[in-house]
Amino acid sequence: MDSTATKISWLDPQPVEPLATIVEREPITGQDFVVGLVVHDHYSVNEKHAVLEGWPLELQGSGVLVCALADHHLVSRPAENYWLDGVRTARTSDAAVTTIRAGW
């Protein structure tokens, strides 16, 4: 490849309301942690094109985004609010992998 394979796009922190949370149980303590969010995709207009330059085409069309939470928190201690803070895309000659990160 003749360019950098990984690109990070930082987003202006915009509040999002989770449609669902992704929870993992910590195997040793048995505590449940929120590790991710499912949110409405407000970066695609009519699920046809992105309002952000460089927004990956692969993310458009579903109407939702699955986000990794930068810092996990206990399910029993919900965050007051969440926001999207960055998009990391890694590309090869054949594929692209995108991770959307949220904070609280």
PDB file of C-alpha atoms in Angstrom:
ATOM      1  CA  MET A   1       0.000   0.000   0.000  1.00  0.00           C
ATOM      2  CA  ASP A   2       1.210   3.477  -0.724  1.00  0.00           C
ATOM      3  CA  SER A   3      -0.809   5.253   2.004  1.00  0.00           C
ATOM      4  CA  THR A   4      -1.565   4.924   5.711  1.00  0.00           C
ATOM      5  CA  ALA A   5      -3.847   1.956   6.366  1.00  0.00           C
ATOM      6  CA  THR A   6      -5.513   3.414   9.468  1.00  0.00           C
ATOM      7  CA  LYS A   7      -7.439   6.672   9.636  1.00  0.00           C
ATOM      8  CA  ILE A   8      -9.020   8.247  12.716  1.00  0.00           C
ATOM      9  CA  SER A   9     -11.739  10.856  12.298  1.00  0.00           C
ATOM     10  CA  TRP A  10     -12.591  12.701  15.515  1.00  0.00           C
ATOM     11  CA  LEU A  11     -16.183  13.844  15.794  1.00  0.00           C
ATOM     12  CA  ASP A  12     -17.608  16.875  17.552  1.00  0.00           C
ATOM     13  CA  PRO A  13     -19.124  15.245  20.639  1.00  0.00           C
ATOM     14  CA  GLN A  14     -22.826  15.024  19.911  1.00  0.00           C
ATOM     15  CA  PRO A  15     -25.172  13.506  22.469  1.00  0.00           C
ATOM     16  CA  VAL A  16     -26.849  10.259  21.435  1.00  0.00           C
ATOM     17  CA  GLU A  17     -29.647   8.247  23.000  1.00  0.00           C
ATOM     18  CA  PRO A  18     -28.947   4.518  23.037  1.00  0.00           C
ATOM     19  CA  LEU A  19     -31.513   2.311  21.352  1.00  0.00           C
ATOM     20  CA  ALA A  20     -29.823  -0.582  23.158  1.00  0.00           C
ATOM     21  CA  THR A  21     -26.723  -1.260  25.214  1.00  0.00           C
ATOM     22  CA  ILE A  22     -24.207  -4.040  24.674  1.00  0.00           C
ATOM     23  CA  VAL A  23     -23.404  -5.772  27.939  1.00  0.00           C
ATOM     24  CA  GLU A  24     -20.626  -8.182  28.898  1.00  0.00           C
ATOM     25  CA  ARG A  25     -20.389 -10.110  32.125  1.00  0.00           C
ATOM     26  CA  GLU A  26     -16.975  -9.987  33.774  1.00  0.00           C
ATOM     27  CA  PRO A  27     -16.183 -13.681  34.348  1.00  0.00           C
ATOM     28  CA  ILE A  28     -14.385 -13.406  37.694  1.00  0.00           C
ATOM     29  CA  THR A  29     -16.682 -11.008  39.562  1.00  0.00           C
ATOM     30  CA  GLY A  30     -19.875 -11.750  37.650  1.00  0.00           C
ATOM     31  CA  GLN A  31     -20.577  -8.015  37.269  1.00  0.00           C
ATOM     32  CA  ASP A  32     -22.273  -6.763  34.120  1.00  0.00           C
ATOM     33  CA  PHE A  33     -20.589  -3.911  32.232  1.00  0.00           C
ATOM     34  CA  VAL A  34     -21.925  -1.747  29.389  1.00  0.00           C
ATOM     35  CA  VAL A  35     -19.270  -2.071  26.672  1.00  0.00           C
ATOM     36  CA  GLY A  36     -21.115  -0.694  23.663  1.00  0.00           C
ATOM     37  CA  LEU A  37     -24.185   1.082  22.332  1.00  0.00           C
ATOM     38  CA  VAL A  38     -26.605   0.802  19.455  1.00  0.00           C
ATOM     39  CA  VAL A  39     -27.661   4.292  18.344  1.00  0.00           C
ATOM     40  CA  HIS A  40     -29.640   5.852  15.507  1.00  0.00           C
ATOM     41  CA  ASP A  41     -27.423   6.746  12.544  1.00  0.00           C
ATOM     42  CA  HIS A  42     -27.864  10.509  12.298  1.00  0.00           C
ATOM     43  CA  TYR A  43     -24.842  10.818   9.998  1.00  0.00           C
ATOM     44  CA  SER A  44     -26.652   9.369   6.987  1.00  0.00           C
ATOM     45  CA  VAL A  45     -29.420  11.375   5.368  1.00  0.00           C
ATOM     46  CA  ASN A  46     -32.388   9.221   4.397  1.00  0.00           C
ATOM     47  CA  GLU A  47     -29.955   6.309   4.721  1.00  0.00           C
ATOM     48  CA  LYS A  48     -28.596   7.248   1.278  1.00  0.00           C
ATOM     49  CA  HIS A  49     -25.604   9.506   1.730  1.00  0.00           C
ATOM     50  CA  ALA A  50     -23.458  10.728   4.550  1.00  0.00           C
ATOM     51  CA  VAL A  51     -23.492  14.246   5.912  1.00  0.00           C
ATOM     52  CA  LEU A  52     -19.841  13.850   6.990  1.00  0.00           C
ATOM     53  CA  GLU A  53     -17.073  13.834   4.430  1.00  0.00           C
ATOM     54  CA  GLY A  54     -15.371  10.450   4.372  1.00  0.00           C
ATOM     55  CA  TRP A  55     -18.173   8.618   6.216  1.00  0.00           C
ATOM     56  CA  PRO A  56     -17.727   5.014   5.069  1.00  0.00           C
ATOM     57  CA  LEU A  57     -20.293   3.796   2.562  1.00  0.00           C
ATOM     58  CA  GLU A  58     -20.404   0.479   4.432  1.00  0.00           C
ATOM     59  CA  LEU A  59     -22.077   2.232   7.380  1.00  0.00           C
ATOM     60  CA  GLN A  60     -24.933   3.685   5.378  1.00  0.00           C
ATOM     61  CA  GLY A  61     -28.253   2.009   4.932  1.00  0.00           C
ATOM     62  CA  SER A  62     -28.939   0.190   8.202  1.00  0.00           C
ATOM     63  CA  GLY A  63     -30.231   3.222  10.105  1.00  0.00           C
ATOM     64  CA  VAL A  64     -28.254   2.272  13.224  1.00  0.00           C
ATOM     65  CA  LEU A  65     -24.658   2.339  14.405  1.00  0.00           C
ATOM     66  CA  VAL A  66     -23.041  -0.171  16.746  1.00  0.00           C
ATOM     67  CA  CYS A  67     -20.473   1.666  18.853  1.00  0.00           C
ATOM     68  CA  ALA A  68     -17.684   0.552  21.146  1.00  0.00           C
ATOM     69  CA  LEU A  69     -17.705   2.370  24.470  1.00  0.00           C
ATOM     70  CA  ALA A  70     -14.303   3.940  25.160  1.00  0.00           C
ATOM     71  CA  ASP A  71     -14.709   3.383  28.912  1.00  0.00           C
ATOM     72  CA  HIS A  72     -16.951   0.645  30.242  1.00  0.00           C
ATOM     73  CA  HIS A  73     -19.300   1.187  33.174  1.00  0.00           C
ATOM     74  CA  LEU A  74     -21.380  -1.032  35.402  1.00  0.00           C
ATOM     75  CA  VAL A  75     -24.935  -1.686  34.247  1.00  0.00           C
ATOM     76  CA  SER A  76     -26.037  -0.817  37.766  1.00  0.00           C
ATOM     77  CA  ARG A  77     -24.450   2.660  37.412  1.00  0.00           C
ATOM     78  CA  PRO A  78     -25.830   4.062  34.159  1.00  0.00           C
ATOM     79  CA  ALA A  79     -24.165   7.032  32.505  1.00  0.00           C
ATOM     80  CA  GLU A  80     -26.011  10.348  32.484  1.00  0.00           C
ATOM     81  CA  ASN A  81     -25.361  10.810  28.763  1.00  0.00           C
ATOM     82  CA  TYR A  82     -23.421   9.360  25.851  1.00  0.00           C
ATOM     83  CA  TRP A  83     -21.821  10.866  22.753  1.00  0.00           C
ATOM     84  CA  LEU A  84     -19.964   9.701  19.658  1.00  0.00           C
ATOM     85  CA  ASP A  85     -16.345  10.781  19.651  1.00  0.00           C
ATOM     86  CA  GLY A  86     -14.464   9.071  16.848  1.00  0.00           C
ATOM     87  CA  VAL A  87     -14.393   6.749  13.866  1.00  0.00           C
ATOM     88  CA  ARG A  88     -11.385   4.538  13.174  1.00  0.00           C
ATOM     89  CA  THR A  89     -11.105   2.868   9.782  1.00  0.00           C
ATOM     90  CA  ALA A  90      -8.450   0.338   8.788  1.00  0.00           C
ATOM     91  CA  ARG A  91      -8.174  -0.502   5.108  1.00  0.00           C
ATOM     92  CA  THR A  92      -6.474  -3.217   3.149  1.00  0.00           C
ATOM     93  CA  SER A  93      -6.478  -3.654  -0.589  1.00  0.00           C
ATOM     94  CA  ASP A  94      -9.553  -5.894  -0.236  1.00  0.00           C
ATOM     95  CA  ALA A  95     -11.564  -4.658   2.759  1.00  0.00           C
ATOM     96  CA  ALA A  96     -12.246  -1.942   5.313  1.00  0.00           C
ATOM     97  CA  VAL A  97     -12.973  -2.340   9.016  1.00  0.00           C
ATOM     98  CA  THR A  98     -14.597   0.562  10.846  1.00  0.00           C
ATOM     99  CA  THR A  99     -14.991   1.057  14.587  1.00  0.00           C
ATOM    100  CA  ILE A 100     -17.198   3.822  15.951  1.00  0.00           C
ATOM    101  CA  ARG A 101     -16.318   4.920  19.466  1.00  0.00           C
ATOM    102  CA  ALA A 102     -18.648   6.468  22.013  1.00  0.00           C
ATOM    103  CA  GLY A 103     -17.926   8.110  25.356  1.00  0.00           C
ATOM    104  CA  TRP A 104     -19.863   8.962  28.489  1.00  0.00           C
TER     105      TRP A 104
END
